[in-house]
PDB file of C-alpha atoms in Angstrom:
ATOM      1  CA  MET A   1     -87.735-276.334  12.018  1.00  0.00           C
ATOM      2  CA  THR A   2     -88.091-275.026   8.269  1.00  0.00           C
ATOM      3  CA  ALA A   3     -89.653-271.247   7.831  1.00  0.00           C
ATOM      4  CA  SER A   4     -92.423-273.012   5.671  1.00  0.00           C
ATOM      5  CA  ARG A   5     -93.324-275.120   8.604  1.00  0.00           C
ATOM      6  CA  THR A   6     -93.317-272.375  11.095  1.00  0.00           C
ATOM      7  CA  ALA A   7     -95.341-270.202   8.641  1.00  0.00           C
ATOM      8  CA  ARG A   8     -98.041-272.939   8.534  1.00  0.00           C
ATOM      9  CA  GLU A   9     -98.095-273.580  12.360  1.00  0.00           C
ATOM     10  CA  ARG A  10     -98.496-269.940  12.791  1.00  0.00           C
ATOM     11  CA  VAL A  11    -101.566-269.844  10.186  1.00  0.00           C
ATOM     12  CA  ARG A  12    -102.953-272.841  11.605  1.00  0.00           C
ATOM     13  CA  ALA A  13    -102.736-271.348  15.579  1.00  0.00           C
ATOM     14  CA  GLU A  14    -104.372-268.199  14.042  1.00  0.00           C
ATOM     15  CA  LEU A  15    -107.094-270.078  12.257  1.00  0.00           C
ATOM     16  CA  THR A  16    -107.491-272.116  15.471  1.00  0.00           C
ATOM     17  CA  ARG A  17    -107.739-269.242  17.664  1.00  0.00           C
ATOM     18  CA  GLU A  18    -110.225-267.679  15.343  1.00  0.00           C
ATOM     19  CA  ILE A  19    -112.459-270.503  15.394  1.00  0.00           C
ATOM     20  CA  THR A  20    -112.473-270.567  19.152  1.00  0.00           C
ATOM     21  CA  ASP A  21    -113.442-267.021  19.147  1.00  0.00           C
ATOM     22  CA  ILE A  22    -116.299-267.644  16.865  1.00  0.00           C
ATOM     23  CA  ALA A  23    -117.417-270.459  18.807  1.00  0.00           C
ATOM     24  CA  ARG A  24    -117.299-268.606  21.939  1.00  0.00           C
ATOM     25  CA  ARG A  25    -119.360-265.930  20.768  1.00  0.00           C
ATOM     26  CA  GLN A  26    -122.009-268.600  19.232  1.00  0.00           C
ATOM     27  CA  LEU A  27    -122.212-270.045  22.640  1.00  0.00           C
ATOM     28  CA  ALA A  28    -123.490-266.766  24.003  1.00  0.00           C
ATOM     29  CA  THR A  29    -126.511-266.697  21.109  1.00  0.00           C
ATOM     30  CA  GLU A  30    -127.042-270.607  20.832  1.00  0.00           C
ATOM     31  CA  GLY A  31    -126.025-272.072  23.772  1.00  0.00           C
ATOM     32  CA  ALA A  32    -123.372-275.031  23.929  1.00  0.00           C
ATOM     33  CA  GLY A  33    -126.182-277.195  22.497  1.00  0.00           C
ATOM     34  CA  GLY A  34    -126.519-275.270  19.388  1.00  0.00           C
ATOM     35  CA  LEU A  35    -122.818-274.996  18.963  1.00  0.00           C
ATOM     36  CA  SER A  36    -122.134-275.517  14.945  1.00  0.00           C
ATOM     37  CA  LEU A  37    -118.873-276.113  12.954  1.00  0.00           C
ATOM     38  CA  ARG A  38    -121.118-275.306   9.943  1.00  0.00           C
ATOM     39  CA  ALA A  39    -122.217-272.308  11.356  1.00  0.00           C
ATOM     40  CA  VAL A  40    -118.561-271.175  12.337  1.00  0.00           C
ATOM     41  CA  ALA A  41    -117.255-272.501   8.986  1.00  0.00           C
ATOM     42  CA  ARG A  42    -120.019-269.936   7.573  1.00  0.00           C
ATOM     43  CA  GLU A  43    -119.017-267.018   9.511  1.00  0.00           C
ATOM     44  CA  MET A  44    -115.476-267.310   8.474  1.00  0.00           C
ATOM     45  CA  GLY A  45    -116.218-267.672   5.157  1.00  0.00           C
ATOM     46  CA  MET A  46    -114.712-271.149   4.950  1.00  0.00           C
ATOM     47  CA  VAL A  47    -116.195-274.151   3.297  1.00  0.00           C
ATOM     48  CA  SER A  48    -117.739-276.540   5.907  1.00  0.00           C
ATOM     49  CA  SER A  49    -115.468-279.416   4.803  1.00  0.00           C
ATOM     50  CA  ALA A  50    -112.254-276.884   5.726  1.00  0.00           C
ATOM     51  CA  ILE A  51    -112.955-276.743   9.217  1.00  0.00           C
ATOM     52  CA  TYR A  52    -112.992-280.339  10.289  1.00  0.00           C
ATOM     53  CA  ARG A  53    -109.122-280.200   9.486  1.00  0.00           C
ATOM     54  CA  TYR A  54    -109.117-278.407  12.705  1.00  0.00           C
ATOM     55  CA  PHE A  55    -111.835-279.492  14.818  1.00  0.00           C
ATOM     56  CA  PRO A  56    -112.983-283.182  13.249  1.00  0.00           C
ATOM     57  CA  SER A  57    -116.168-282.889  15.234  1.00  0.00           C
ATOM     58  CA  ARG A  58    -118.368-280.480  17.391  1.00  0.00           C
ATOM     59  CA  ASP A  59    -117.263-282.504  20.414  1.00  0.00           C
ATOM     60  CA  ASP A  60    -113.468-281.829  19.695  1.00  0.00           C
ATOM     61  CA  LEU A  61    -114.392-277.977  19.711  1.00  0.00           C
ATOM     62  CA  LEU A  62    -116.640-278.099  22.962  1.00  0.00           C
ATOM     63  CA  THR A  63    -113.496-279.577  24.312  1.00  0.00           C
ATOM     64  CA  ALA A  64    -110.954-277.216  23.304  1.00  0.00           C
ATOM     65  CA  LEU A  65    -113.505-274.352  24.459  1.00  0.00           C
ATOM     66  CA  ILE A  66    -114.053-276.125  27.885  1.00  0.00           C
ATOM     67  CA  ILE A  67    -109.770-276.509  28.370  1.00  0.00           C
ATOM     68  CA  ASP A  68    -109.751-272.852  27.507  1.00  0.00           C
ATOM     69  CA  GLY A  69    -112.026-271.966  29.825  1.00  0.00           C
ATOM     70  CA  TYR A  70    -110.770-273.731  32.428  1.00  0.00           C
ATOM     71  CA  ASN A  71    -107.314-272.724  32.058  1.00  0.00           C
ATOM     72  CA  ALA A  72    -108.580-268.859  32.177  1.00  0.00           C
ATOM     73  CA  LEU A  73    -110.169-269.391  35.330  1.00  0.00           C
ATOM     74  CA  GLY A  74    -107.504-271.343  36.716  1.00  0.00           C
ATOM     75  CA  GLU A  75    -104.952-268.503  35.654  1.00  0.00           C
ATOM     76  CA  SER A  76    -107.235-266.023  37.222  1.00  0.00           C
ATOM     77  CA  VAL A  77    -107.655-267.627  40.507  1.00  0.00           C
ATOM     78  CA  GLU A  78    -103.768-268.400  40.521  1.00  0.00           C
ATOM     79  CA  ARG A  79    -103.077-264.896  39.685  1.00  0.00           C
ATOM     80  CA  ALA A  80    -105.019-263.678  42.481  1.00  0.00           C
ATOM     81  CA  ASP A  81    -103.644-265.787  45.081  1.00  0.00           C
ATOM     82  CA  ALA A  82     -99.881-265.039  43.882  1.00  0.00           C
ATOM     83  CA  ALA A  83    -100.588-261.237  44.395  1.00  0.00           C
ATOM     84  CA  CYS A  84    -101.393-261.904  48.275  1.00  0.00           C
ATOM     85  CA  ARG A  85     -99.062-262.434  51.156  1.00  0.00           C
ATOM     86  CA  GLN A  86     -98.646-266.105  51.432  1.00  0.00           C
ATOM     87  CA  ASP A  87     -98.896-266.090  55.041  1.00  0.00           C
ATOM     88  CA  ASP A  88    -102.105-264.053  55.277  1.00  0.00           C
ATOM     89  CA  TYR A  89    -104.720-267.310  54.787  1.00  0.00           C
ATOM     90  CA  PRO A  90    -107.695-265.279  55.502  1.00  0.00           C
ATOM     91  CA  ARG A  91    -106.820-262.676  52.735  1.00  0.00           C
ATOM     92  CA  ARG A  92    -105.828-265.527  50.474  1.00  0.00           C
ATOM     93  CA  TRP A  93    -109.217-267.376  50.634  1.00  0.00           C
ATOM     94  CA  MET A  94    -111.148-264.331  49.930  1.00  0.00           C
ATOM     95  CA  THR A  95    -109.218-263.308  47.193  1.00  0.00           C
ATOM     96  CA  ALA A  96    -109.232-266.550  45.557  1.00  0.00           C
ATOM     97  CA  CYS A  97    -113.289-266.650  45.908  1.00  0.00           C
ATOM     98  CA  HIS A  98    -113.609-263.226  44.237  1.00  0.00           C
ATOM     99  CA  ALA A  99    -111.303-264.224  41.666  1.00  0.00           C
ATOM    100  CA  VAL A 100    -113.888-267.104  40.606  1.00  0.00           C
ATOM    101  CA  ARG A 101    -116.660-265.121  40.960  1.00  0.00           C
ATOM    102  CA  ASP A 102    -115.166-262.325  39.033  1.00  0.00           C
ATOM    103  CA  TRP A 103    -114.259-264.524  36.380  1.00  0.00           C
ATOM    104  CA  ALA A 104    -117.752-266.191  36.134  1.00  0.00           C
ATOM    105  CA  LEU A 105    -119.352-262.892  35.863  1.00  0.00           C
ATOM    106  CA  ALA A 106    -117.217-261.574  33.219  1.00  0.00           C
ATOM    107  CA  HIS A 107    -117.337-264.663  31.166  1.00  0.00           C
ATOM    108  CA  PRO A 108    -121.128-266.170  31.897  1.00  0.00           C
ATOM    109  CA  HIS A 109    -121.562-268.126  28.941  1.00  0.00           C
ATOM    110  CA  GLU A 110    -118.220-269.889  29.066  1.00  0.00           C
ATOM    111  CA  TYR A 111    -119.069-270.426  32.852  1.00  0.00           C
ATOM    112  CA  ALA A 112    -122.258-271.795  31.854  1.00  0.00           C
ATOM    113  CA  LEU A 113    -120.103-274.417  29.532  1.00  0.00           C
ATOM    114  CA  LEU A 114    -118.062-275.424  32.686  1.00  0.00           C
ATOM    115  CA  TYR A 115    -120.687-275.548  35.556  1.00  0.00           C
ATOM    116  CA  GLY A 116    -123.987-275.356  34.048  1.00  0.00           C
ATOM    117  CA  SER A 117    -126.323-278.235  32.442  1.00  0.00           C
ATOM    118  CA  PRO A 118    -124.600-280.735  30.599  1.00  0.00           C
ATOM    119  CA  VAL A 119    -124.569-280.911  26.531  1.00  0.00           C
ATOM    120  CA  PRO A 120    -126.488-283.680  25.700  1.00  0.00           C
ATOM    121  CA  GLY A 121    -124.653-286.209  24.280  1.00  0.00           C
ATOM    122  CA  TYR A 122    -121.127-284.911  25.278  1.00  0.00           C
ATOM    123  CA  GLN A 123    -118.966-286.719  27.411  1.00  0.00           C
ATOM    124  CA  ALA A 124    -115.644-284.706  28.471  1.00  0.00           C
ATOM    125  CA  PRO A 125    -112.495-286.551  27.952  1.00  0.00           C
ATOM    126  CA  GLN A 126    -109.421-286.893  30.240  1.00  0.00           C
ATOM    127  CA  ASP A 127    -107.727-283.949  28.473  1.00  0.00           C
ATOM    128  CA  THR A 128    -109.840-281.647  30.188  1.00  0.00           C
ATOM    129  CA  ILE A 129    -108.819-282.882  33.790  1.00  0.00           C
ATOM    130  CA  ALA A 130    -105.381-280.800  34.460  1.00  0.00           C
ATOM    131  CA  ALA A 131    -107.140-277.651  33.401  1.00  0.00           C
ATOM    132  CA  ARG A 132    -110.155-278.410  35.374  1.00  0.00           C
ATOM    133  CA  VAL A 133    -108.562-278.656  38.733  1.00  0.00           C
ATOM    134  CA  ARG A 134    -106.328-275.458  38.571  1.00  0.00           C
ATOM    135  CA  ASP A 135    -108.576-273.305  40.461  1.00  0.00           C
ATOM    136  CA  VAL A 136    -109.463-275.958  43.052  1.00  0.00           C
ATOM    137  CA  THR A 137    -105.792-276.724  43.483  1.00  0.00           C
ATOM    138  CA  VAL A 138    -105.148-273.120  44.555  1.00  0.00           C
ATOM    139  CA  LEU A 139    -108.033-273.381  47.182  1.00  0.00           C
ATOM    140  CA  GLY A 140    -106.903-276.628  48.117  1.00  0.00           C
ATOM    141  CA  ARG A 141    -103.121-275.237  48.862  1.00  0.00           C
ATOM    142  CA  ILE A 142    -104.428-272.288  50.830  1.00  0.00           C
ATOM    143  CA  LEU A 143    -106.252-274.965  53.347  1.00  0.00           C
ATOM    144  CA  SER A 144    -103.122-276.924  53.135  1.00  0.00           C
ATOM    145  CA  ASP A 145    -100.927-274.167  53.751  1.00  0.00           C
ATOM    146  CA  ALA A 146    -103.068-272.710  56.466  1.00  0.00           C
ATOM    147  CA  TRP A 147    -103.233-276.153  58.353  1.00  0.00           C
ATOM    148  CA  ALA A 148     -99.639-276.849  58.087  1.00  0.00           C
ATOM    149  CA  ALA A 149     -98.841-273.175  59.581  1.00  0.00           C
ATOM    150  CA  GLY A 150    -101.034-273.780  62.466  1.00  0.00           C
ATOM    151  CA  ALA A 151    -103.533-271.207  61.379  1.00  0.00           C
ATOM    152  CA  LEU A 152    -106.722-273.273  61.324  1.00  0.00           C
ATOM    153  CA  GLN A 153    -108.969-273.978  64.187  1.00  0.00           C
ATOM    154  CA  PRO A 154    -111.860-276.344  63.101  1.00  0.00           C
ATOM    155  CA  PRO A 155    -114.557-277.140  65.223  1.00  0.00           C
ATOM    156  CA  PRO A 156    -114.114-280.586  66.517  1.00  0.00           C
ATOM    157  CA  GLY A 157    -115.767-283.782  64.663  1.00  0.00           C
ATOM    158  CA  GLU A 158    -114.699-286.698  62.512  1.00  0.00           C
ATOM    159  CA  ALA A 159    -115.887-287.624  59.205  1.00  0.00           C
ATOM    160  CA  PRO A 160    -118.341-290.496  58.789  1.00  0.00           C
ATOM    161  CA  ARG A 161    -116.486-293.988  58.359  1.00  0.00           C
ATOM    162  CA  GLU A 162    -118.597-294.773  55.362  1.00  0.00           C
ATOM    163  CA  LEU A 163    -116.897-291.622  53.606  1.00  0.00           C
ATOM    164  CA  ALA A 164    -113.196-293.005  53.978  1.00  0.00           C
ATOM    165  CA  PRO A 165    -113.033-294.525  50.509  1.00  0.00           C
ATOM    166  CA  GLU A 166    -114.329-291.274  48.975  1.00  0.00           C
ATOM    167  CA  VAL A 167    -111.766-289.316  50.710  1.00  0.00           C
ATOM    168  CA  GLU A 168    -108.989-290.415  48.388  1.00  0.00           C
ATOM    169  CA  ALA A 169    -110.630-288.561  45.293  1.00  0.00           C
ATOM    170  CA  PHE A 170    -109.515-285.282  47.016  1.00  0.00           C
ATOM    171  CA  ARG A 171    -106.682-285.943  49.004  1.00  0.00           C
ATOM    172  CA  GLY A 172    -104.426-284.591  46.136  1.00  0.00           C
ATOM    173  CA  LEU A 173    -106.029-281.308  46.157  1.00  0.00           C
ATOM    174  CA  MET A 174    -105.718-280.846  49.927  1.00  0.00           C
ATOM    175  CA  PRO A 175    -102.424-282.886  50.633  1.00  0.00           C
ATOM    176  CA  GLY A 176    -101.514-283.354  54.528  1.00  0.00           C
ATOM    177  CA  VAL A 177    -104.702-282.695  55.939  1.00  0.00           C
ATOM    178  CA  PRO A 178    -107.024-284.745  57.934  1.00  0.00           C
ATOM    179  CA  ASP A 179    -109.881-286.631  56.609  1.00  0.00           C
ATOM    180  CA  ASP A 180    -112.402-284.273  58.543  1.00  0.00           C
ATOM    181  CA  LEU A 181    -110.912-281.077  57.501  1.00  0.00           C
ATOM    182  CA  LEU A 182    -110.951-282.408  53.630  1.00  0.00           C
ATOM    183  CA  TRP A 183    -114.518-282.753  53.725  1.00  0.00           C
ATOM    184  CA  ARG A 184    -114.727-279.153  55.621  1.00  0.00           C
ATOM    185  CA  GLY A 185    -112.782-277.911  52.577  1.00  0.00           C
ATOM    186  CA  LEU A 186    -114.987-279.541  50.226  1.00  0.00           C
ATOM    187  CA  SER A 187    -117.877-278.207  51.941  1.00  0.00           C
ATOM    188  CA  ALA A 188    -116.546-274.770  51.486  1.00  0.00           C
ATOM    189  CA  TRP A 189    -115.598-275.286  47.749  1.00  0.00           C
ATOM    190  CA  THR A 190    -119.036-276.242  47.062  1.00  0.00           C
ATOM    191  CA  ALA A 191    -120.505-273.272  48.887  1.00  0.00           C
ATOM    192  CA  LEU A 192    -118.182-270.829  46.615  1.00  0.00           C
ATOM    193  CA  TYR A 193    -119.299-272.814  43.714  1.00  0.00           C
ATOM    194  CA  GLY A 194    -122.937-272.818  44.804  1.00  0.00           C
ATOM    195  CA  TRP A 195    -123.178-269.398  45.280  1.00  0.00           C
ATOM    196  CA  VAL A 196    -121.481-268.317  41.775  1.00  0.00           C
ATOM    197  CA  ASN A 197    -123.957-270.601  40.260  1.00  0.00           C
ATOM    198  CA  PHE A 198    -126.934-269.040  41.612  1.00  0.00           C
ATOM    199  CA  GLU A 199    -125.605-265.725  40.941  1.00  0.00           C
ATOM    200  CA  VAL A 200    -124.641-266.230  37.233  1.00  0.00           C
ATOM    201  CA  PHE A 201    -127.698-268.117  36.568  1.00  0.00           C
ATOM    202  CA  GLY A 202    -130.140-265.290  37.755  1.00  0.00           C
ATOM    203  CA  GLN A 203    -131.357-267.452  41.015  1.00  0.00           C
ATOM    204  CA  PHE A 204    -130.530-263.978  43.196  1.00  0.00           C
ATOM    205  CA  ASN A 205    -132.742-261.673  40.667  1.00  0.00           C
ATOM    206  CA  ASN A 206    -135.056-259.501  42.835  1.00  0.00           C
ATOM    207  CA  THR A 207    -134.046-261.208  46.251  1.00  0.00           C
ATOM    208  CA  ILE A 208    -130.127-260.098  46.939  1.00  0.00           C
ATOM    209  CA  GLU A 209    -129.060-256.763  45.744  1.00  0.00           C
ATOM    210  CA  ASN A 210    -126.135-255.932  47.725  1.00  0.00           C
ATOM    211  CA  ARG A 211    -124.460-259.090  46.311  1.00  0.00           C
ATOM    212  CA  ARG A 212    -120.754-258.318  46.746  1.00  0.00           C
ATOM    213  CA  ALA A 213    -121.264-257.937  49.981  1.00  0.00           C
ATOM    214  CA  ALA A 214    -123.406-260.852  50.738  1.00  0.00           C
ATOM    215  CA  PHE A 215    -120.950-262.845  49.066  1.00  0.00           C
ATOM    216  CA  GLU A 216    -118.064-261.708  51.109  1.00  0.00           C
ATOM    217  CA  HIS A 217    -119.995-262.728  54.052  1.00  0.00           C
ATOM    218  CA  SER A 218    -120.989-266.019  52.829  1.00  0.00           C
ATOM    219  CA  MET A 219    -117.461-266.886  51.941  1.00  0.00           C
ATOM    220  CA  ARG A 220    -116.121-266.079  55.426  1.00  0.00           C
ATOM    221  CA  LEU A 221    -118.643-268.445  56.681  1.00  0.00           C
ATOM    222  CA  ALA A 222    -117.662-270.903  54.516  1.00  0.00           C
ATOM    223  CA  GLY A 223    -113.791-270.391  55.107  1.00  0.00           C
ATOM    224  CA  SER A 224    -115.078-270.639  58.948  1.00  0.00           C
ATOM    225  CA  THR A 225    -116.231-274.143  57.983  1.00  0.00           C
ATOM    226  CA  PHE A 226    -112.750-275.613  58.242  1.00  0.00           C
ATOM    227  CA  GLY A 227    -111.341-273.148  60.812  1.00  0.00           C
ATOM    228  CA  LEU A 228    -110.371-270.036  58.961  1.00  0.00           C
ATOM    229  CA  ALA A 229    -110.697-267.000  61.301  1.00  0.00           C
ATOM    230  CA  GLN A 230    -111.268-263.888  59.781  1.00  0.00           C
TER     231      GLN A 230
END
């Protein structure tokens, strides 16, 4: 690799980062639907035609922001779980849940891009999938590890037979667990993101004041759904 090529790649990486940084700020003021390559180029002092060398369309820029957001959230959850003693499953679960909430509250506009209303006309490509599952892979691994260690006492029950074909889509996220436990894990996962959505989008305003304590209690209840003793 030549020195000039390396220098060009560094410049391209720096400009790409600057474009996405400006675009993230634009999310806060205009929302995802108002994201504009021309407006980003204008703020950078770049002619609008030049920015298309980095992102050929608004959708390409949105995809980059979405992948960055999922990766940032996933990394936060992975780091939180790695800091826990791996056989302390209740702590791992609660720590991972807090990592999701903390990241969402610290980055509400990026969270809204990931879990808010769909952007009209935008269809997320396959490129987003690997980043999208990083956080839930951690949550699934906690459940799988706890099950393998005999640390779960789920209530008795079986998943309805009509859901048997649906379970395959999630089996890779919670390997080794029986179908009913998988659905219990999915229910806990949706409880986590349902709570975070309510909080980020203001649904608890003027109703729940001590939100951290309420969140912790709700996540313990969610953990009990799949038999995690607190």
